[in-house]
Amino acid sequence: MASTKGRVVVLGTGGTIAGTAASATDSVGYQAAQLGVQALVAAVPALAGLPLQAEQVAQIDSKDGGPALWLALLQALRTPGEHAVVFTLVAGKDSDLLDGTLVVAGGPAAGDHGHAHDSESLHGHALERAAWIGAGLLALGLLGGIGWWRQRRRKNPTLAEGAGS
């Protein structure tokens, strides 16, 4: 397997950022999920020449996201190794980045829990695993958001005063 150190993988899912309209002011004719991830990456000249790998995981409107999309994203992150993960937390006009490392161990050895898994079939465990991973990521995001909010309140006492009114 080739080294992935220093490489950025961009997983495209469509959504709002991939939408198009006849003009920048056309909100009526806007359609989400029209551009692929390769077109989005190509539209940012500063990314040219960087070690990027763009993968189109899905091409859907953001409102249509759900368990099928989450499973597709988990499948894309299934490669053993360490993967940098970055979330953007947006609250009103403020935003913050939360980052960490997702460590994916090699697949389970045959017989670990009574039966072996091949690389294509998880025998019904995929949804359960996705639910636990999703819940864990949600919990981390919430904890990070609460920590960020509390830190911001400490630094700006006027926010704490306005919170009670």
PDB file of C-alpha atoms in Angstrom:
ATOM      1  CA  MET A   1       0.000   0.000   0.000  1.00  0.00           C
ATOM      2  CA  ALA A   2       1.308   3.460  -0.876  1.00  0.00           C
ATOM      3  CA  SER A   3       2.034   5.916   1.921  1.00  0.00           C
ATOM      4  CA  THR A   4      -0.719   8.434   2.580  1.00  0.00           C
ATOM      5  CA  LYS A   5       1.379  10.704   4.818  1.00  0.00           C
ATOM      6  CA  GLY A   6       1.038  14.321   3.739  1.00  0.00           C
ATOM      7  CA  ARG A   7      -1.839  13.604   1.373  1.00  0.00           C
ATOM      8  CA  VAL A   8      -5.248  15.234   1.677  1.00  0.00           C
ATOM      9  CA  VAL A   9      -8.319  13.277   0.644  1.00  0.00           C
ATOM     10  CA  VAL A  10     -11.339  15.384  -0.282  1.00  0.00           C
ATOM     11  CA  LEU A  11     -14.586  13.422  -0.103  1.00  0.00           C
ATOM     12  CA  GLY A  12     -17.265  14.945  -2.316  1.00  0.00           C
ATOM     13  CA  THR A  13     -20.919  14.483  -1.437  1.00  0.00           C
ATOM     14  CA  GLY A  14     -22.536  17.154  -3.601  1.00  0.00           C
ATOM     15  CA  GLY A  15     -24.589  19.468  -1.434  1.00  0.00           C
ATOM     16  CA  THR A  16     -24.899  23.231  -1.387  1.00  0.00           C
ATOM     17  CA  ILE A  17     -21.282  23.980  -2.277  1.00  0.00           C
ATOM     18  CA  ALA A  18     -21.655  21.964  -5.487  1.00  0.00           C
ATOM     19  CA  GLY A  19     -24.766  23.849  -6.604  1.00  0.00           C
ATOM     20  CA  THR A  20     -25.139  26.030  -9.679  1.00  0.00           C
ATOM     21  CA  ALA A  21     -27.455  28.758 -10.992  1.00  0.00           C
ATOM     22  CA  ALA A  22     -27.653  30.820 -14.176  1.00  0.00           C
ATOM     23  CA  SER A  23     -26.094  33.799 -12.351  1.00  0.00           C
ATOM     24  CA  ALA A  24     -24.738  34.698  -8.923  1.00  0.00           C
ATOM     25  CA  THR A  25     -27.978  36.506  -8.093  1.00  0.00           C
ATOM     26  CA  ASP A  26     -30.314  33.731  -9.312  1.00  0.00           C
ATOM     27  CA  SER A  27     -31.762  32.144  -6.172  1.00  0.00           C
ATOM     28  CA  VAL A  28     -34.845  30.751  -7.924  1.00  0.00           C
ATOM     29  CA  GLY A  29     -32.947  28.697 -10.506  1.00  0.00           C
ATOM     30  CA  TYR A  30     -30.346  27.370  -8.041  1.00  0.00           C
ATOM     31  CA  GLN A  31     -29.869  23.585  -8.035  1.00  0.00           C
ATOM     32  CA  ALA A  32     -27.756  21.805  -5.436  1.00  0.00           C
ATOM     33  CA  ALA A  33     -25.284  19.008  -6.182  1.00  0.00           C
ATOM     34  CA  GLN A  34     -24.539  19.865  -9.817  1.00  0.00           C
ATOM     35  CA  LEU A  35     -20.707  19.935  -9.752  1.00  0.00           C
ATOM     36  CA  GLY A  36     -18.425  17.023  -8.960  1.00  0.00           C
ATOM     37  CA  VAL A  37     -15.622  17.180  -6.422  1.00  0.00           C
ATOM     38  CA  GLN A  38     -12.984  17.330  -9.205  1.00  0.00           C
ATOM     39  CA  ALA A  39     -14.596  20.495 -10.602  1.00  0.00           C
ATOM     40  CA  LEU A  40     -14.722  22.061  -7.137  1.00  0.00           C
ATOM     41  CA  VAL A  41     -11.049  21.319  -6.451  1.00  0.00           C
ATOM     42  CA  ALA A  42     -10.080  22.586  -9.918  1.00  0.00           C
ATOM     43  CA  ALA A  43     -11.920  25.860  -9.205  1.00  0.00           C
ATOM     44  CA  VAL A  44      -9.436  26.704  -6.411  1.00  0.00           C
ATOM     45  CA  PRO A  45      -6.110  27.609  -8.070  1.00  0.00           C
ATOM     46  CA  ALA A  46      -4.250  27.528  -4.731  1.00  0.00           C
ATOM     47  CA  LEU A  47      -4.830  23.752  -4.566  1.00  0.00           C
ATOM     48  CA  ALA A  48      -3.036  23.062  -7.854  1.00  0.00           C
ATOM     49  CA  GLY A  49       0.046  20.926  -7.324  1.00  0.00           C
ATOM     50  CA  LEU A  50      -0.853  19.860  -3.773  1.00  0.00           C
ATOM     51  CA  PRO A  51      -1.015  16.146  -2.934  1.00  0.00           C
ATOM     52  CA  LEU A  52      -4.810  15.950  -3.113  1.00  0.00           C
ATOM     53  CA  GLN A  53      -6.953  12.939  -3.834  1.00  0.00           C
ATOM     54  CA  ALA A  54     -10.559  13.818  -4.655  1.00  0.00           C
ATOM     55  CA  GLU A  55     -13.155  11.060  -4.321  1.00  0.00           C
ATOM     56  CA  GLN A  56     -16.821  11.448  -5.249  1.00  0.00           C
ATOM     57  CA  VAL A  57     -18.621   9.514  -2.489  1.00  0.00           C
ATOM     58  CA  ALA A  58     -22.118  10.761  -3.382  1.00  0.00           C
ATOM     59  CA  GLN A  59     -23.784  13.471  -5.466  1.00  0.00           C
ATOM     60  CA  ILE A  60     -26.870  14.518  -3.532  1.00  0.00           C
ATOM     61  CA  ASP A  61     -28.634  17.624  -2.236  1.00  0.00           C
ATOM     62  CA  SER A  62     -27.706  18.251   1.415  1.00  0.00           C
ATOM     63  CA  LYS A  63     -31.331  17.819   2.486  1.00  0.00           C
ATOM     64  CA  ASP A  64     -31.234  14.245   1.180  1.00  0.00           C
ATOM     65  CA  GLY A  65     -28.320  13.141   3.387  1.00  0.00           C
ATOM     66  CA  GLY A  66     -28.947  10.271   5.767  1.00  0.00           C
ATOM     67  CA  PRO A  67     -27.778   6.785   6.738  1.00  0.00           C
ATOM     68  CA  ALA A  68     -26.883   5.763   3.158  1.00  0.00           C
ATOM     69  CA  LEU A  69     -24.570   8.771   2.848  1.00  0.00           C
ATOM     70  CA  TRP A  70     -23.060   8.173   6.280  1.00  0.00           C
ATOM     71  CA  LEU A  71     -22.324   4.555   5.356  1.00  0.00           C
ATOM     72  CA  ALA A  72     -20.687   5.679   2.098  1.00  0.00           C
ATOM     73  CA  LEU A  73     -18.492   8.129   4.034  1.00  0.00           C
ATOM     74  CA  LEU A  74     -17.566   5.448   6.560  1.00  0.00           C
ATOM     75  CA  GLN A  75     -16.684   3.094   3.719  1.00  0.00           C
ATOM     76  CA  ALA A  76     -14.358   5.765   2.299  1.00  0.00           C
ATOM     77  CA  LEU A  77     -12.664   6.134   5.712  1.00  0.00           C
ATOM     78  CA  ARG A  78     -12.237   2.402   6.139  1.00  0.00           C
ATOM     79  CA  THR A  79      -8.652   2.284   4.880  1.00  0.00           C
ATOM     80  CA  PRO A  80      -6.337   1.210   7.731  1.00  0.00           C
ATOM     81  CA  GLY A  81      -4.040   3.933   9.011  1.00  0.00           C
ATOM     82  CA  GLU A  82      -4.260   7.378  10.559  1.00  0.00           C
ATOM     83  CA  HIS A  83      -6.600   9.908   8.973  1.00  0.00           C
ATOM     84  CA  ALA A  84      -6.684  13.578   9.940  1.00  0.00           C
ATOM     85  CA  VAL A  85     -10.276  14.667  10.531  1.00  0.00           C
ATOM     86  CA  VAL A  86     -11.393  18.309  10.581  1.00  0.00           C
ATOM     87  CA  PHE A  87     -14.850  19.623  11.472  1.00  0.00           C
ATOM     88  CA  THR A  88     -16.014  23.192  11.113  1.00  0.00           C
ATOM     89  CA  LEU A  89     -18.345  24.310  13.888  1.00  0.00           C
ATOM     90  CA  VAL A  90     -20.525  27.275  12.904  1.00  0.00           C
ATOM     91  CA  ALA A  91     -22.652  29.185  15.418  1.00  0.00           C
ATOM     92  CA  GLY A  92     -24.201  32.308  13.934  1.00  0.00           C
ATOM     93  CA  LYS A  93     -21.405  34.491  12.587  1.00  0.00           C
ATOM     94  CA  ASP A  94     -18.719  32.644  14.586  1.00  0.00           C
ATOM     95  CA  SER A  95     -16.923  29.505  13.536  1.00  0.00           C
ATOM     96  CA  ASP A  96     -14.174  27.277  14.868  1.00  0.00           C
ATOM     97  CA  LEU A  97     -12.249  24.272  13.608  1.00  0.00           C
ATOM     98  CA  LEU A  98     -12.081  21.020  15.535  1.00  0.00           C
ATOM     99  CA  ASP A  99      -9.429  18.587  14.413  1.00  0.00           C
ATOM    100  CA  GLY A 100      -8.251  15.176  15.422  1.00  0.00           C
ATOM    101  CA  THR A 101      -6.926  11.901  14.120  1.00  0.00           C
ATOM    102  CA  LEU A 102      -9.051   8.909  13.178  1.00  0.00           C
ATOM    103  CA  VAL A 103      -7.052   5.713  13.668  1.00  0.00           C
ATOM    104  CA  VAL A 104      -8.353   2.754  11.683  1.00  0.00           C
ATOM    105  CA  ALA A 105      -6.749  -0.529  12.661  1.00  0.00           C
ATOM    106  CA  GLY A 106      -6.382  -3.391  10.208  1.00  0.00           C
ATOM    107  CA  GLY A 107      -9.458  -5.577   9.758  1.00  0.00           C
ATOM    108  CA  PRO A 108     -10.400  -8.105  12.447  1.00  0.00           C
ATOM    109  CA  ALA A 109      -8.711 -11.462  12.252  1.00  0.00           C
ATOM    110  CA  ALA A 110     -10.851 -14.426  11.267  1.00  0.00           C
ATOM    111  CA  GLY A 111     -12.553 -15.911  14.315  1.00  0.00           C
ATOM    112  CA  ASP A 112     -12.344 -12.750  16.456  1.00  0.00           C
ATOM    113  CA  HIS A 113     -16.049 -13.019  17.262  1.00  0.00           C
ATOM    114  CA  GLY A 114     -17.114 -16.327  15.873  1.00  0.00           C
ATOM    115  CA  HIS A 115     -16.986 -15.694  12.128  1.00  0.00           C
ATOM    116  CA  ALA A 116     -14.780 -14.092   9.504  1.00  0.00           C
ATOM    117  CA  HIS A 117     -15.588 -11.039   7.374  1.00  0.00           C
ATOM    118  CA  ASP A 118     -14.554 -10.604   3.800  1.00  0.00           C
ATOM    119  CA  SER A 119     -13.750  -7.119   2.543  1.00  0.00           C
ATOM    120  CA  GLU A 120     -17.120  -6.568   0.856  1.00  0.00           C
ATOM    121  CA  SER A 121     -19.593  -7.896   3.410  1.00  0.00           C
ATOM    122  CA  LEU A 122     -19.952  -6.931   7.042  1.00  0.00           C
ATOM    123  CA  HIS A 123     -22.880  -9.326   7.629  1.00  0.00           C
ATOM    124  CA  GLY A 124     -25.230  -6.617   8.873  1.00  0.00           C
ATOM    125  CA  HIS A 125     -22.710  -4.991  11.222  1.00  0.00           C
ATOM    126  CA  ALA A 126     -22.194  -1.919   9.024  1.00  0.00           C
ATOM    127  CA  LEU A 127     -25.309  -0.086  10.201  1.00  0.00           C
ATOM    128  CA  GLU A 128     -24.594  -0.843  13.852  1.00  0.00           C
ATOM    129  CA  ARG A 129     -20.967   0.248  13.479  1.00  0.00           C
ATOM    130  CA  ALA A 130     -22.043   3.383  11.584  1.00  0.00           C
ATOM    131  CA  ALA A 131     -24.491   4.271  14.350  1.00  0.00           C
ATOM    132  CA  TRP A 132     -21.806   3.943  17.042  1.00  0.00           C
ATOM    133  CA  ILE A 133     -19.234   5.892  15.042  1.00  0.00           C
ATOM    134  CA  GLY A 134     -21.793   8.570  14.180  1.00  0.00           C
ATOM    135  CA  ALA A 135     -22.846   8.856  17.822  1.00  0.00           C
ATOM    136  CA  GLY A 136     -19.206   9.118  18.889  1.00  0.00           C
ATOM    137  CA  LEU A 137     -18.443  11.829  16.331  1.00  0.00           C
ATOM    138  CA  LEU A 138     -21.602  13.705  17.311  1.00  0.00           C
ATOM    139  CA  ALA A 139     -20.646  13.515  20.987  1.00  0.00           C
ATOM    140  CA  LEU A 140     -17.127  14.776  20.242  1.00  0.00           C
ATOM    141  CA  GLY A 141     -18.541  17.607  18.150  1.00  0.00           C
ATOM    142  CA  LEU A 142     -20.979  18.596  20.899  1.00  0.00           C
ATOM    143  CA  LEU A 143     -18.294  18.477  23.586  1.00  0.00           C
ATOM    144  CA  GLY A 144     -15.970  20.550  21.423  1.00  0.00           C
ATOM    145  CA  GLY A 145     -18.737  23.044  20.692  1.00  0.00           C
ATOM    146  CA  ILE A 146     -19.660  23.380  24.354  1.00  0.00           C
ATOM    147  CA  GLY A 147     -15.996  23.842  25.283  1.00  0.00           C
ATOM    148  CA  TRP A 148     -15.560  26.462  22.564  1.00  0.00           C
ATOM    149  CA  TRP A 149     -18.720  28.283  23.666  1.00  0.00           C
ATOM    150  CA  ARG A 150     -17.670  28.292  27.345  1.00  0.00           C
ATOM    151  CA  GLN A 151     -14.186  29.528  26.477  1.00  0.00           C
ATOM    152  CA  ARG A 152     -15.698  32.291  24.334  1.00  0.00           C
ATOM    153  CA  ARG A 153     -18.023  33.320  27.182  1.00  0.00           C
ATOM    154  CA  ARG A 154     -15.074  33.560  29.570  1.00  0.00           C
ATOM    155  CA  LYS A 155     -13.156  35.770  27.165  1.00  0.00           C
ATOM    156  CA  ASN A 156     -16.155  38.023  26.451  1.00  0.00           C
ATOM    157  CA  PRO A 157     -18.195  38.721  29.633  1.00  0.00           C
ATOM    158  CA  THR A 158     -20.823  40.697  27.680  1.00  0.00           C
ATOM    159  CA  LEU A 159     -21.955  37.434  26.091  1.00  0.00           C
ATOM    160  CA  ALA A 160     -22.630  35.961  29.530  1.00  0.00           C
ATOM    161  CA  GLU A 161     -24.628  39.057  30.560  1.00  0.00           C
ATOM    162  CA  GLY A 162     -26.788  38.922  27.404  1.00  0.00           C
ATOM    163  CA  ALA A 163     -27.481  35.213  27.833  1.00  0.00           C
ATOM    164  CA  GLY A 164     -29.900  35.754  30.725  1.00  0.00           C
ATOM    165  CA  SER A 165     -32.063  38.373  29.002  1.00  0.00           C
TER     166      SER A 165
END
